[in-house]
XYZ file of C-alpha atoms in Angstrom:
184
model
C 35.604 -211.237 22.308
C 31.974 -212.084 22.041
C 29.399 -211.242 19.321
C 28.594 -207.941 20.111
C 32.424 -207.066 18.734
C 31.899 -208.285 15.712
C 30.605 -206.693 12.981
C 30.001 -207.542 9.313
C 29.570 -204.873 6.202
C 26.290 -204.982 4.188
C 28.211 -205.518 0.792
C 26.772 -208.292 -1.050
C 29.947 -209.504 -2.560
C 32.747 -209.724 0.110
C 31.998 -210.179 3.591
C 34.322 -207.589 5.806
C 34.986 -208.528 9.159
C 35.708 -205.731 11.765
C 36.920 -205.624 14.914
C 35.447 -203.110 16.872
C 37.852 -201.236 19.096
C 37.813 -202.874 22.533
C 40.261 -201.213 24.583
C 38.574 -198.482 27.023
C 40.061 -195.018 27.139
C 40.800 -193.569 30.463
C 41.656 -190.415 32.329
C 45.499 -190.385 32.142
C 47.784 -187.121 33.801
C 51.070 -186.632 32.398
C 53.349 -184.707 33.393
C 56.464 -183.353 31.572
C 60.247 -181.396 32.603
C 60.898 -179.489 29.444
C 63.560 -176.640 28.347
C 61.974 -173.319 29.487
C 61.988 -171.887 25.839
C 59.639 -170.132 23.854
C 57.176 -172.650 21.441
C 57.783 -175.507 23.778
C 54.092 -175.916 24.771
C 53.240 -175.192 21.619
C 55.203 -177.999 20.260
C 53.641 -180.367 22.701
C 49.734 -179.073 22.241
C 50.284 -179.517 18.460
C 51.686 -183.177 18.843
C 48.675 -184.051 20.517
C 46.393 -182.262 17.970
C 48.511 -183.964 14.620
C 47.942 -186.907 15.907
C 43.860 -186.056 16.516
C 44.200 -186.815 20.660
C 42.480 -184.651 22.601
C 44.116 -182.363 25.490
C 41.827 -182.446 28.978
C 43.590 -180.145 30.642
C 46.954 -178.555 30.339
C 49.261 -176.711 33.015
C 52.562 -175.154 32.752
C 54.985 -172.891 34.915
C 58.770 -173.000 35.804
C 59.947 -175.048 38.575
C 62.221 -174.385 41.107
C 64.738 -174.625 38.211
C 64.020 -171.222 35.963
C 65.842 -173.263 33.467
C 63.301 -176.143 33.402
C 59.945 -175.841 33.571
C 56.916 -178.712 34.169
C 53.821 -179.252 31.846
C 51.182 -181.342 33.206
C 48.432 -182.525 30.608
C 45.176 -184.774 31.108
C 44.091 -186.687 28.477
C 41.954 -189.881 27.581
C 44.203 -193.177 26.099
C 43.630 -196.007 25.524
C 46.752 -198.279 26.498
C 48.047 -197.952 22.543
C 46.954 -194.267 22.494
C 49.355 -194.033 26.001
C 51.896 -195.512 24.451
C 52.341 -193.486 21.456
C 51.867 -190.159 23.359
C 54.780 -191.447 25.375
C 57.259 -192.079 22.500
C 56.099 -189.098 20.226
C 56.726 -186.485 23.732
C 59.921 -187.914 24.396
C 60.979 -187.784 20.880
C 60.480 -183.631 21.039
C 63.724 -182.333 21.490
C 63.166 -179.930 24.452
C 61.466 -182.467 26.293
C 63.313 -183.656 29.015
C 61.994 -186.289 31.341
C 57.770 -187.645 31.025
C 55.876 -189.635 33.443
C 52.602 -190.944 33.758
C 51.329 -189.760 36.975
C 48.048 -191.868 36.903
C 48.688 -194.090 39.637
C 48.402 -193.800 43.455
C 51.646 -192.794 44.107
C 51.047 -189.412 42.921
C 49.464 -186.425 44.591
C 47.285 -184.868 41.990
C 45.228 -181.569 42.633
C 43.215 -178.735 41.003
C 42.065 -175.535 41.572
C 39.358 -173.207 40.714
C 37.579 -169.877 41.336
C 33.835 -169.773 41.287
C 32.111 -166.984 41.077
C 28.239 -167.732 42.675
C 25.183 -165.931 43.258
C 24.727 -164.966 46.855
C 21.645 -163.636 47.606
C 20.712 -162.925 51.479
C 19.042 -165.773 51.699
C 21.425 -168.710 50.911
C 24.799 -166.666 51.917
C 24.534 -168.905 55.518
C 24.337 -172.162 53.089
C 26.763 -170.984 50.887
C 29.231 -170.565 53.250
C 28.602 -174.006 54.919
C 28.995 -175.794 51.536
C 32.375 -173.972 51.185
C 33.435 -174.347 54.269
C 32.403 -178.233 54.469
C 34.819 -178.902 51.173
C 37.643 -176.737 52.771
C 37.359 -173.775 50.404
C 37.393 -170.099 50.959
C 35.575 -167.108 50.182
C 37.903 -164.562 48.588
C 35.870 -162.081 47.683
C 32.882 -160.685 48.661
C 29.930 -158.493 46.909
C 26.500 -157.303 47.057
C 25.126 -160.295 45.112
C 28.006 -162.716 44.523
C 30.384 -164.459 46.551
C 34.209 -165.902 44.704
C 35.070 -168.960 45.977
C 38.783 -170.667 45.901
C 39.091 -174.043 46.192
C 41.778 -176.958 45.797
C 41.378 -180.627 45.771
C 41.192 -183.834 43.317
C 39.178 -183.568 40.637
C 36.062 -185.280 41.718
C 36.153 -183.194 44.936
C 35.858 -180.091 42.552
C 33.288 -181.607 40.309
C 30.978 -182.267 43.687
C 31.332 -179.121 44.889
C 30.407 -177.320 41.803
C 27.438 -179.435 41.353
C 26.306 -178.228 44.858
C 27.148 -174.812 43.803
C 24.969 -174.828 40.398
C 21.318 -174.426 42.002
C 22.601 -171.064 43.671
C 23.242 -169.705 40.054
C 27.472 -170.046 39.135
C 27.834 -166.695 37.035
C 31.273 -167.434 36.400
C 34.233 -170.581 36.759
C 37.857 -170.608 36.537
C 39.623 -173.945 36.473
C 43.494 -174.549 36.598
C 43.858 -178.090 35.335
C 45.435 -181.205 37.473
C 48.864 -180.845 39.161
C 50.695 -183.260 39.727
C 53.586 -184.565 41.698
C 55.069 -187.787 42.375
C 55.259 -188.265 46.685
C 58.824 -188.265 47.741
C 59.776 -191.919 49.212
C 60.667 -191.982 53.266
């Protein structure tokens, strides 16, 4: 800790020392087997907002399982923050397994729909920048193009930004997936 993490209060009589939070908040992906049962995203949303964190992104469909189905949710933590998240989701009762799929040993994608301008002019560059980030055009009109794409999150971010001076009318975004890669 240096000096910059120290503060002191402006009241004359009693000097108050504060700590200022140090710990940096990151990107973290969880992901989550529940119960497939009615109000059990619900229950997990409004965890997170009782306890004031915020909810990046959040996925959820059955697995292979119809039984069971997985919840993936991106948030920002600090280390404490993670922690707590952990223990309060596996504390819900139709929460069955939850794992932190931050690390490099998961595959982690996204997808989204973009819906762009295409005028006559920059449909040739258009389709380059699409096909350069391995997307495809799905659908085609008289002044717009929809493009699909899939890929990590910064790989989406780049190719919107690429997209924006050709005018995006409209975006559709799923939120990360995530799954852990099976060992050999």
């Amino acid at each position: 800790m240096d000096r910059s993490d120290v503060y002191y209060s402006d009241c004359p009589t009693t000097i108050h020392l504060l700590i200022a939070f140090s710990m940096e908040t990151e990107y973290h992906t969880l992901t989550m087997l529940v119960e497939n049962e009615p109000g059990v995203t619900a229950r997990v949303s409004g965890l997170f907002a009782s306890r004031n964190y915020n909810i990046e992104t959040i996925c959820g469909a059955p697995t292979a399982n119809p039984r069971m189905s997985r919840i993936t949710i991106t948030t920002r933590a600090n280390p404490d923050q993670l922690e707590q998240i952990m223990k309060q989701l596996r504390r819900l009762v139709n929460v069955i397994k939850v794992r932190d799929m931050t690390g490099e040993t998961s595959v982690r994608r996204e997808m989204a729909l973009i819906c762009v301008k295409a005028e006559p002019a920059n449909r040739p560059e258009i389709r380059s920048i699409v096909e350069s980030f391995r997307g495809r055009i799905v659908d085609t009109g008289t002044n717009h193009y929809i493009i699909e794409a899939t890929g990590r999150h910064d790989k989406i971010n780049a190719l919107v930004r690429l997209l924006e001076p050709m005018g995006i009318k409209k975006l559709a975004r799923s939120g990360i997936l995530a799954l852990y890669r099976e060992a050999d």
